[in-house]
C-alpha cells in the first residue's frame, strides 16, 4: 500500500500551492462549490483510469472524483441546508438539531457554513457520546456483562473518543490489558461479554467478524464451504492468538472432511505463523513476552494488517453513507469485492497516513459531495434504476434506538433535564453529564 505511484492531474490549473495551503484553498472555495472554479480539472480527473488517484489533494475531492467515475448515471443534487443539518447532526451528535442550532445555521450566510458546522459538532461533547454509543453496539452487540460496570465502560470508551485516541490503539486495548493497568480495565468488558467469557471459539469468531471483516464460524470444523479464502488454518491461527498462556498457543485441528491432524501457532489471515517456544518453570519472565493475546493486540490492529485497515475504513464509511464499500461488512473476500476498489484503497491510505485518526476520516467523508447529496432522486430517474452501491443519491438510514431516544428528548425539550438528572462524569477540561441509564 505504501509503494503506489502518485498521480498528478492533467491540468493543475490554479493549484500551485503546497499541499496544506491547497487543502485550505479547497475549504475556502467549498461553500460555493469547488466545481464552479475547477470544473475542467474535475472532468479530467474523472476520465483518469480507476486505479489512479491524486494523493496530494484533499480526500473529500478524491472521494467525489472516484464515486462520479463509476456513477453510470446522473447523481442527486446537493442536499439543502435543512437536510444537511439534520443528517450531519444525527451522524455526529446522535440526535436531531435543537431549535437554536437550526436557527443559527440557517441564518449563517457565509460560504463555509457547512465545514464550520462539521467542526463544531466534532468538537462538541455530543460527538464522543455518539461515537461511544455506536462503537459499543458494534463491539458488544448489546450483550450483557456485569463484572465491569456499564458506567465505567462508558466513561472509558467515551474518553477515548473525546481525546481522539487512534482507532488502532482503542481496538488494541479491547484485546489486551495488563491486570495492573487499572485505568484501562473497563476495556476488558469486550472479552467478558455474554458468550465470550471463557469461550475462545466465540471470541475467535467475533474478533474475525468485527475487526477483520470475516465471518469464519463455518471454518471451525473445515474450510468455509462457499468462501475459498476462509480457511480452517486461518480460524485456528486466530484461535491460537486468543489463548491466555503461551503453553496453549499452538492449536491442533482436523477437518471433518479431510482426516489428518494439523497444528498452527498464532497467525493472522494472510500472515506468518508465530513460533511460540516451550518454557520451563523459572522462565516466566521470558514466557510473558509470548502471551498470545498481548501479541494479538500488537499484530491485529496494525497498518501491517490489511484486513484490519480495510474493515475499519469500511465500517466508518458505512456509519456515514448507510452501507459499506464492501457489503455486507462481515463478508470481505475476493468474490465480494468493494464497489469502488480505488476509492477503498485511497481511504485506507489516508487512514494509515493519518495514524488512524478517526475524526479526520469522518470529517473528510462528510465534506464530500457524495455524503452531502440529497435523498431525492435526480429528475426522471427511478429508484429501481439506481443501485445502492453507486452512491448517486443519499441512502435512507434508520435511526438507532439511541438516536431516537436523544432526538425525542430534544424534540420534547427534555434533553437538559434528562442530562442533569443522570450520572455526573468529570472530563479533563470541564464537567459533562452523560446519559448512561437512558437506554
Short mmCIF file of C-alpha atoms in Angstrom, two decimals:
data_model
loop_
_atom_site.label_atom_id
_atom_site.label_comp_id
_atom_site.label_asym_id
_atom_site.label_seq_id
_atom_site.Cartn_x
_atom_site.Cartn_y
_atom_site.Cartn_z
CA UNK A 1 0.00 0.00 0.00
CA UNK A 2 2.92 2.34 0.53
CA UNK A 3 4.59 1.62 -2.82
CA UNK A 4 1.91 3.05 -5.09
CA UNK A 5 2.66 5.80 -7.55
CA UNK A 6 1.27 9.27 -7.02
CA UNK A 7 -0.56 10.74 -9.98
CA UNK A 8 -0.89 14.40 -10.85
CA UNK A 9 -3.93 15.98 -12.57
CA UNK A 10 -3.59 16.57 -16.31
CA UNK A 11 -4.07 20.28 -15.77
CA UNK A 12 -3.22 21.65 -12.35
CA UNK A 13 -5.00 24.90 -13.06
CA UNK A 14 -4.51 27.24 -10.12
CA UNK A 15 -3.04 24.57 -7.86
CA UNK A 16 0.44 25.96 -7.42
CA UNK A 17 0.27 25.96 -3.62
CA UNK A 18 1.85 23.48 -1.27
CA UNK A 19 -0.46 20.59 -0.18
CA UNK A 20 -1.58 22.11 3.15
CA UNK A 21 -2.19 25.51 1.56
CA UNK A 22 -4.02 23.80 -1.29
CA UNK A 23 -6.26 22.00 1.18
CA UNK A 24 -7.08 25.29 2.89
CA UNK A 25 -7.94 26.78 -0.50
CA UNK A 26 -10.31 23.93 -1.20
CA UNK A 27 -12.03 24.60 2.12
CA UNK A 28 -12.30 28.32 1.40
CA UNK A 29 -13.91 27.75 -2.01
CA UNK A 30 -16.05 24.85 -0.93
CA UNK A 31 -19.00 26.92 0.28
CA UNK A 32 -19.99 27.94 -3.24
CA UNK A 33 -18.88 24.76 -5.00
CA UNK A 34 -15.40 23.60 -5.93
CA UNK A 35 -16.69 22.52 -9.31
CA UNK A 36 -17.58 26.10 -10.28
CA UNK A 37 -13.93 27.05 -10.41
CA UNK A 38 -12.32 23.73 -11.22
CA UNK A 39 -14.91 22.06 -13.44
CA UNK A 40 -12.46 21.31 -16.23
CA UNK A 41 -9.94 19.83 -13.81
CA UNK A 42 -12.65 17.70 -12.26
CA UNK A 43 -13.77 16.48 -15.69
CA UNK A 44 -10.26 15.40 -16.47
CA UNK A 45 -9.85 13.70 -13.08
CA UNK A 46 -12.99 11.65 -13.73
CA UNK A 47 -11.51 10.50 -17.02
CA UNK A 48 -8.47 9.05 -15.27
CA UNK A 49 -8.29 5.25 -15.09
CA UNK A 50 -9.83 3.70 -11.98
CA UNK A 51 -6.52 2.66 -10.44
CA UNK A 52 -5.04 6.15 -10.47
CA UNK A 53 -5.59 8.70 -7.76
CA UNK A 54 -4.28 12.07 -6.70
CA UNK A 55 -2.71 11.67 -3.28
CA UNK A 56 -1.80 15.33 -2.89
CA UNK A 57 -5.39 16.55 -2.93
CA UNK A 58 -7.89 16.51 -0.06
CA UNK A 59 -9.55 13.16 0.43
CA UNK A 60 -13.05 14.56 0.01
CA UNK A 61 -12.15 15.67 -3.52
CA UNK A 62 -10.84 12.22 -4.39
CA UNK A 63 -14.00 10.64 -2.95
CA UNK A 64 -16.16 12.65 -5.33
CA UNK A 65 -13.89 12.04 -8.29
CA UNK A 66 -13.92 8.28 -7.79
CA UNK A 67 -17.62 7.99 -7.00
CA UNK A 68 -18.57 10.06 -10.05
CA UNK A 69 -16.27 7.97 -12.26
CA UNK A 70 -18.41 4.90 -11.56
CA UNK A 71 -21.81 6.55 -11.15
CA UNK A 72 -23.14 5.25 -14.51
CA UNK A 73 -25.83 7.93 -14.50
CA UNK A 74 -26.82 11.28 -13.11
CA UNK A 75 -26.30 11.96 -9.41
CA UNK A 76 -28.59 13.76 -7.00
CA UNK A 77 -28.15 17.44 -6.30
CA UNK A 78 -26.59 18.58 -3.05
CA UNK A 79 -28.92 18.42 -0.08
CA UNK A 80 -30.45 21.69 1.05
CA UNK A 81 -29.34 23.20 4.35
CA UNK A 82 -32.17 21.66 6.36
CA UNK A 83 -31.46 18.14 5.12
CA UNK A 84 -27.72 18.50 5.60
CA UNK A 85 -28.09 19.92 9.12
CA UNK A 86 -30.39 17.11 10.19
CA UNK A 87 -28.21 14.39 8.64
CA UNK A 88 -24.84 15.54 9.95
CA UNK A 89 -26.20 16.26 13.44
CA UNK A 90 -27.70 12.78 13.66
CA UNK A 91 -24.44 11.26 12.44
CA UNK A 92 -22.03 13.23 14.65
CA UNK A 93 -24.18 14.15 17.65
CA UNK A 94 -26.59 11.23 17.62
CA UNK A 95 -29.67 13.47 17.75
CA UNK A 96 -31.68 15.96 15.73
CA UNK A 97 -30.56 19.60 15.88
CA UNK A 98 -32.02 21.87 18.50
CA UNK A 99 -34.19 24.83 17.56
CA UNK A 100 -31.34 27.23 18.31
CA UNK A 101 -28.85 25.21 16.25
CA UNK A 102 -31.22 25.18 13.30
CA UNK A 103 -31.90 28.90 13.62
CA UNK A 104 -28.20 29.78 13.78
CA UNK A 105 -27.26 27.55 10.86
CA UNK A 106 -29.97 28.87 8.54
CA UNK A 107 -29.08 32.45 9.47
CA UNK A 108 -25.42 31.89 8.55
CA UNK A 109 -24.90 33.21 5.02
CA UNK A 110 -21.15 32.57 4.81
CA UNK A 111 -19.75 30.26 2.17
CA UNK A 112 -18.09 27.88 4.60
CA UNK A 113 -21.04 27.30 6.93
CA UNK A 114 -21.05 23.54 6.36
CA UNK A 115 -17.38 22.90 7.20
CA UNK A 116 -17.79 25.14 10.26
CA UNK A 117 -20.80 23.13 11.40
CA UNK A 118 -18.90 19.86 10.97
CA UNK A 119 -16.00 21.19 13.05
CA UNK A 120 -18.36 22.41 15.79
CA UNK A 121 -20.02 19.02 16.01
CA UNK A 122 -16.72 17.15 16.07
CA UNK A 123 -15.57 19.37 18.94
CA UNK A 124 -18.84 19.12 20.88
CA UNK A 125 -19.43 16.84 23.91
CA UNK A 126 -22.13 15.11 21.89
CA UNK A 127 -19.61 13.61 19.46
CA UNK A 128 -17.74 11.29 21.89
CA UNK A 129 -21.07 10.18 23.36
CA UNK A 130 -22.44 9.41 19.89
CA UNK A 131 -19.30 7.50 18.89
CA UNK A 132 -19.33 5.62 22.18
CA UNK A 133 -22.91 4.51 21.57
CA UNK A 134 -22.22 3.42 18.00
CA UNK A 135 -18.93 1.66 18.80
CA UNK A 136 -20.43 -0.07 21.82
CA UNK A 137 -23.18 -1.63 19.71
CA UNK A 138 -20.60 -2.69 17.12
CA UNK A 139 -18.25 -4.45 19.55
CA UNK A 140 -20.59 -5.61 22.36
CA UNK A 141 -23.56 -6.28 20.08
CA UNK A 142 -25.87 -5.47 23.01
CA UNK A 143 -24.58 -8.44 25.02
CA UNK A 144 -24.84 -8.29 28.80
CA UNK A 145 -21.77 -8.23 31.05
CA UNK A 146 -21.94 -7.38 34.76
CA UNK A 147 -18.38 -7.67 36.10
CA UNK A 148 -17.43 -4.34 34.51
CA UNK A 149 -19.91 -1.62 35.41
CA UNK A 150 -21.60 0.00 32.44
CA UNK A 151 -20.71 3.42 33.85
CA UNK A 152 -17.01 2.54 33.94
CA UNK A 153 -17.05 1.10 30.43
CA UNK A 154 -18.94 4.09 29.04
CA UNK A 155 -16.67 6.60 30.76
CA UNK A 156 -13.55 4.83 29.46
CA UNK A 157 -14.81 4.46 25.90
CA UNK A 158 -16.21 7.97 25.72
CA UNK A 159 -12.92 9.41 26.96
CA UNK A 160 -11.15 7.59 24.14
CA UNK A 161 -13.27 9.29 21.51
CA UNK A 162 -13.15 12.65 23.29
CA UNK A 163 -9.36 12.53 23.25
CA UNK A 164 -9.36 11.18 19.67
CA UNK A 165 -7.41 8.08 20.65
CA UNK A 166 -6.15 6.47 17.44
CA UNK A 167 -8.58 3.80 16.26
CA UNK A 168 -5.97 1.04 16.32
CA UNK A 169 -4.97 1.84 19.90
CA UNK A 170 -8.59 1.72 21.00
CA UNK A 171 -9.03 -1.72 19.46
CA UNK A 172 -5.70 -2.91 20.92
CA UNK A 173 -6.94 -2.17 24.43
CA UNK A 174 -10.07 -4.23 23.82
CA UNK A 175 -7.86 -7.20 23.00
CA UNK A 176 -5.38 -7.00 25.86
CA UNK A 177 -4.91 -5.03 29.08
CA UNK A 178 -2.36 -5.81 31.79
CA UNK A 179 -4.00 -6.80 35.09
CA UNK A 180 -2.30 -3.96 36.94
CA UNK A 181 -3.47 -1.35 34.40
CA UNK A 182 -6.39 -0.01 36.43
CA UNK A 183 -7.15 2.88 34.08
CA UNK A 184 -7.88 0.55 31.16
CA UNK A 185 -9.60 -2.34 32.98
CA UNK A 186 -13.02 -1.29 31.61
CA UNK A 187 -11.80 -2.35 28.16
CA UNK A 188 -11.89 -5.99 29.31
CA UNK A 189 -15.68 -5.84 29.04
CA UNK A 190 -15.29 -6.69 25.34
CA UNK A 191 -13.83 -10.15 26.04
CA UNK A 192 -16.07 -10.78 29.06
CA UNK A 193 -19.38 -10.09 27.30
CA UNK A 194 -22.01 -12.82 27.39
CA UNK A 195 -20.97 -15.77 25.25
CA UNK A 196 -17.33 -14.70 25.09
CA UNK A 197 -16.04 -15.11 28.63
CA UNK A 198 -14.21 -18.43 28.77
CA UNK A 199 -15.25 -19.34 25.20
CA UNK A 200 -12.22 -19.00 22.94
CA UNK A 201 -14.19 -20.13 19.88
CA UNK A 202 -16.77 -17.37 20.30
CA UNK A 203 -14.00 -14.82 20.84
CA UNK A 204 -12.23 -16.06 17.70
CA UNK A 205 -15.36 -15.74 15.58
CA UNK A 206 -16.30 -12.32 16.94
CA UNK A 207 -12.82 -10.83 16.51
CA UNK A 208 -12.63 -12.08 12.93
CA UNK A 209 -16.08 -10.78 12.06
CA UNK A 210 -15.93 -7.40 13.81
CA UNK A 211 -12.32 -6.37 13.16
CA UNK A 212 -11.27 -8.40 10.09
CA UNK A 213 -14.50 -8.46 8.09
CA UNK A 214 -14.58 -12.28 8.02
CA UNK A 215 -17.48 -14.43 9.17
CA UNK A 216 -15.40 -17.57 9.75
CA UNK A 217 -17.74 -19.54 12.00
CA UNK A 218 -18.10 -22.24 9.34
CA UNK A 219 -14.30 -22.63 9.18
CA UNK A 220 -14.08 -24.10 12.68
CA UNK A 221 -14.64 -27.69 11.51
CA UNK A 222 -13.50 -27.39 7.88
CA UNK A 223 -12.64 -24.80 5.25
CA UNK A 224 -15.57 -22.50 4.57
CA UNK A 225 -17.94 -24.23 2.11
CA UNK A 226 -18.57 -21.16 -0.05
CA UNK A 227 -15.72 -18.70 0.62
CA UNK A 228 -12.43 -20.22 -0.52
CA UNK A 229 -10.26 -17.75 1.38
CA UNK A 230 -11.84 -18.51 4.77
CA UNK A 231 -9.76 -21.50 5.80
CA UNK A 232 -9.64 -23.68 8.88
CA UNK A 233 -5.98 -22.84 9.28
CA UNK A 234 -6.87 -19.13 9.45
CA UNK A 235 -9.55 -19.90 12.02
CA UNK A 236 -7.16 -21.74 14.31
CA UNK A 237 -4.45 -19.15 13.73
CA UNK A 238 -6.73 -16.58 15.37
CA UNK A 239 -7.86 -19.18 17.94
CA UNK A 240 -4.21 -19.62 18.96
CA UNK A 241 -3.92 -15.85 19.41
CA UNK A 242 -6.81 -15.56 21.86
CA UNK A 243 -5.39 -18.04 24.39
CA UNK A 244 -4.26 -16.81 27.79
CA UNK A 245 -0.94 -18.63 28.12
CA UNK A 246 1.93 -19.44 25.73
CA UNK A 247 1.55 -23.15 26.51
CA UNK A 248 -1.84 -23.11 24.77
CA UNK A 249 -0.76 -21.01 21.80
CA UNK A 250 -0.29 -23.97 19.45
CA UNK A 251 -3.62 -25.36 18.29
CA UNK A 252 -4.28 -28.77 16.81
CA UNK A 253 -7.17 -29.16 14.39
CA UNK A 254 -8.60 -31.60 11.87
CA UNK A 255 -11.14 -31.15 9.10
CA UNK A 256 -14.26 -33.32 9.27
CA UNK A 257 -13.91 -33.76 5.51
CA UNK A 258 -10.16 -34.42 5.28
CA UNK A 259 -8.75 -36.59 8.10
CA UNK A 260 -5.28 -35.71 9.31
CA UNK A 261 -4.31 -33.54 12.23
CA UNK A 262 -2.61 -30.19 11.67
CA UNK A 263 -1.22 -27.58 14.02
CA UNK A 264 -0.70 -23.84 13.92
CA UNK A 265 0.56 -21.18 16.26
CA UNK A 266 -0.78 -17.61 16.35
CA UNK A 267 -1.36 -16.42 12.81
CA UNK A 268 -3.48 -13.74 11.17
CA UNK A 269 -5.12 -14.47 7.80
CA UNK A 270 -2.51 -13.94 5.13
CA UNK A 271 0.23 -13.50 7.74
CA UNK A 272 3.13 -15.53 9.06
CA UNK A 273 2.75 -18.01 11.88
CA UNK A 274 4.44 -17.03 15.13
CA UNK A 275 6.52 -19.80 16.60
CA UNK A 276 5.91 -19.84 20.35
CA UNK A 277 8.69 -21.58 22.31
CA UNK A 278 8.06 -24.00 25.14
CA UNK A 279 9.04 -22.61 28.50
CA UNK A 280 10.12 -24.38 31.65
CA UNK A 281 9.48 -23.41 35.25
CA UNK A 282 11.55 -20.38 36.14
CA UNK A 283 11.22 -18.84 32.64
CA UNK A 284 8.07 -16.88 33.46
CA UNK A 285 9.66 -13.56 32.53
CA UNK A 286 10.54 -14.80 29.05
CA UNK A 287 7.18 -16.53 28.67
CA UNK A 288 5.39 -13.24 29.41
CA UNK A 289 6.74 -11.86 26.13
CA UNK A 290 4.82 -14.56 24.25
CA UNK A 291 1.41 -14.15 25.85
CA UNK A 292 -0.88 -14.79 22.87
CA UNK A 293 -3.46 -12.04 23.43
CA UNK A 294 -0.75 -9.49 24.07
CA UNK A 295 0.73 -10.40 20.69
CA UNK A 296 -2.74 -10.22 19.13
CA UNK A 297 -3.16 -6.66 20.46
CA UNK A 298 0.15 -5.82 18.82
CA UNK A 299 -0.37 -7.56 15.48
CA UNK A 300 -4.08 -7.29 14.62
CA UNK A 301 -4.78 -3.51 14.95
CA UNK A 302 -1.83 -2.56 12.78
CA UNK A 303 -1.12 -0.83 9.50
CA UNK A 304 0.69 -4.03 8.52
CA UNK A 305 -2.59 -5.97 8.73
CA UNK A 306 -4.58 -5.12 5.57
CA UNK A 307 -7.76 -6.86 6.74
CA UNK A 308 -7.94 -4.67 9.85
CA UNK A 309 -7.41 -1.45 7.89
CA UNK A 310 -9.98 -2.48 5.26
CA UNK A 311 -12.61 -3.39 7.80
CA UNK A 312 -12.05 -0.27 9.91
CA UNK A 313 -12.41 2.06 6.94
CA UNK A 314 -15.40 0.12 5.66
CA UNK A 315 -17.28 0.38 8.95
CA UNK A 316 -16.63 4.12 9.28
CA UNK A 317 -17.76 4.70 5.69
CA UNK A 318 -20.94 2.69 6.35
CA UNK A 319 -21.62 4.72 9.51
CA UNK A 320 -21.97 7.85 7.37
CA UNK A 321 -23.14 6.57 3.97
CA UNK A 322 -25.54 3.85 5.06
CA UNK A 323 -23.62 0.91 3.58
CA UNK A 324 -20.00 -0.09 3.19
CA UNK A 325 -17.92 -0.18 0.05
CA UNK A 326 -17.76 -3.88 0.91
CA UNK A 327 -21.27 -5.07 1.70
CA UNK A 328 -22.07 -6.75 3.98
CA UNK A 329 -19.15 -5.65 6.13
CA UNK A 330 -18.52 -9.12 7.60
CA UNK A 331 -18.05 -10.78 4.22
CA UNK A 332 -14.90 -9.21 2.80
CA UNK A 333 -13.42 -11.69 0.31
CA UNK A 334 -12.39 -11.76 -3.38
CA UNK A 335 -15.80 -12.96 -4.56
CA UNK A 336 -17.42 -9.95 -2.87
CA UNK A 337 -15.14 -7.09 -3.93
CA UNK A 338 -15.58 -3.44 -2.94
CA UNK A 339 -17.87 -1.41 -5.15
CA UNK A 340 -15.11 1.18 -5.68
CA UNK A 341 -11.70 -0.53 -5.33
CA UNK A 342 -9.57 2.57 -5.97
CA UNK A 343 -11.58 4.66 -3.50
CA UNK A 344 -11.37 1.88 -0.93
CA UNK A 345 -7.61 1.85 -1.28
CA UNK A 346 -7.44 5.65 -1.12
CA UNK A 347 -9.42 5.70 2.14
CA UNK A 348 -7.08 3.12 3.65
CA UNK A 349 -4.03 5.11 2.56
CA UNK A 350 -5.44 8.25 4.20
CA UNK A 351 -6.41 6.47 7.42
CA UNK A 352 -2.99 4.92 7.94
CA UNK A 353 -1.08 8.03 6.81
CA UNK A 354 -3.02 9.99 9.46
CA UNK A 355 -2.19 7.40 12.14
CA UNK A 356 -5.76 6.06 12.39
CA UNK A 357 -7.26 9.49 13.11
CA UNK A 358 -10.99 8.75 13.29
CA UNK A 359 -12.13 12.39 13.39
CA UNK A 360 -10.09 13.27 10.32
CA UNK A 361 -11.52 10.42 8.27
CA UNK A 362 -15.10 11.19 9.28
CA UNK A 363 -14.60 14.88 8.53
CA UNK A 364 -13.23 14.22 5.05
CA UNK A 365 -16.08 11.87 4.16
CA UNK A 366 -18.66 14.40 5.38
CA UNK A 367 -17.09 17.25 3.40
CA UNK A 368 -17.53 15.27 0.19
CA UNK A 369 -20.43 15.98 -2.14
CA UNK A 370 -21.06 12.23 -2.06
CA UNK A 371 -22.08 12.47 1.60
CA UNK A 372 -23.94 15.74 1.07
CA UNK A 373 -26.15 14.53 -1.79
CA UNK A 374 -29.89 14.89 -1.47
CA UNK A 375 -32.02 11.85 -0.79
CA UNK A 376 -34.24 12.97 -3.67
CA UNK A 377 -33.62 11.17 -6.94
CA UNK A 378 -32.44 13.15 -9.97
CA UNK A 379 -35.26 14.26 -12.26
CA UNK A 380 -36.57 11.44 -14.44
CA UNK A 381 -34.66 8.73 -12.59
CA UNK A 382 -36.46 5.80 -10.98
CA UNK A 383 -35.29 4.29 -7.70
CA UNK A 384 -35.06 0.85 -9.29
CA UNK A 385 -32.51 2.22 -11.76
CA UNK A 386 -30.11 3.49 -9.06
CA UNK A 387 -28.14 0.69 -7.39
CA UNK A 388 -27.36 1.50 -3.77
CA UNK A 389 -23.67 0.73 -4.25
CA UNK A 390 -23.25 3.62 -6.74
CA UNK A 391 -23.91 6.27 -4.05
CA UNK A 392 -25.66 8.51 -6.63
CA UNK A 393 -28.24 9.55 -4.06
CA UNK A 394 -28.23 9.66 -0.26
CA UNK A 395 -29.40 6.34 1.17
CA UNK A 396 -32.05 6.27 3.91
CA UNK A 397 -30.60 5.30 7.28
CA UNK A 398 -32.87 4.08 10.09
CA UNK A 399 -32.35 5.73 13.46
CA UNK A 400 -30.68 3.62 16.11
CA UNK A 401 -32.56 3.30 19.42
CA UNK A 402 -30.01 5.71 20.92
CA UNK A 403 -30.52 8.31 18.17
CA UNK A 404 -34.28 8.03 18.53
CA UNK A 405 -34.17 8.46 22.30
CA UNK A 406 -31.90 11.53 22.19
CA UNK A 407 -33.93 13.05 19.35
CA UNK A 408 -37.17 12.63 21.28
CA UNK A 409 -35.57 14.35 24.25
CA UNK A 410 -34.50 17.26 22.03
CA UNK A 411 -37.89 17.49 20.31
CA UNK A 412 -39.81 17.49 23.62
CA UNK A 413 -37.46 19.91 25.35
CA UNK A 414 -36.37 17.32 27.90
CA UNK A 415 -32.73 16.89 26.90
CA UNK A 416 -31.18 19.19 29.50
CA UNK A 417 -33.47 17.98 32.27
CA UNK A 418 -32.50 14.40 31.49
CA UNK A 419 -28.81 15.21 31.38
CA UNK A 420 -28.90 16.98 34.71
CA UNK A 421 -30.67 14.06 36.39
CA UNK A 422 -28.12 11.45 35.36
CA UNK A 423 -24.59 10.45 36.21
CA UNK A 424 -22.00 13.19 36.59
CA UNK A 425 -18.66 12.42 34.96
CA UNK A 426 -15.65 14.69 35.07
CA UNK A 427 -13.75 15.39 31.87
CA UNK A 428 -10.15 16.66 31.64
CA UNK A 429 -11.24 20.22 30.90
CA UNK A 430 -14.81 20.65 32.14
CA UNK A 431 -17.57 18.52 33.66
CA UNK A 432 -20.08 16.80 31.42
CA UNK A 433 -23.23 14.95 32.31
CA UNK A 434 -23.81 11.85 30.20
CA UNK A 435 -26.85 9.62 29.89
CA UNK A 436 -25.89 6.04 30.62
CA UNK A 437 -29.14 4.86 32.11
CA UNK A 438 -31.49 6.00 29.37
CA UNK A 439 -31.36 3.06 27.02
#
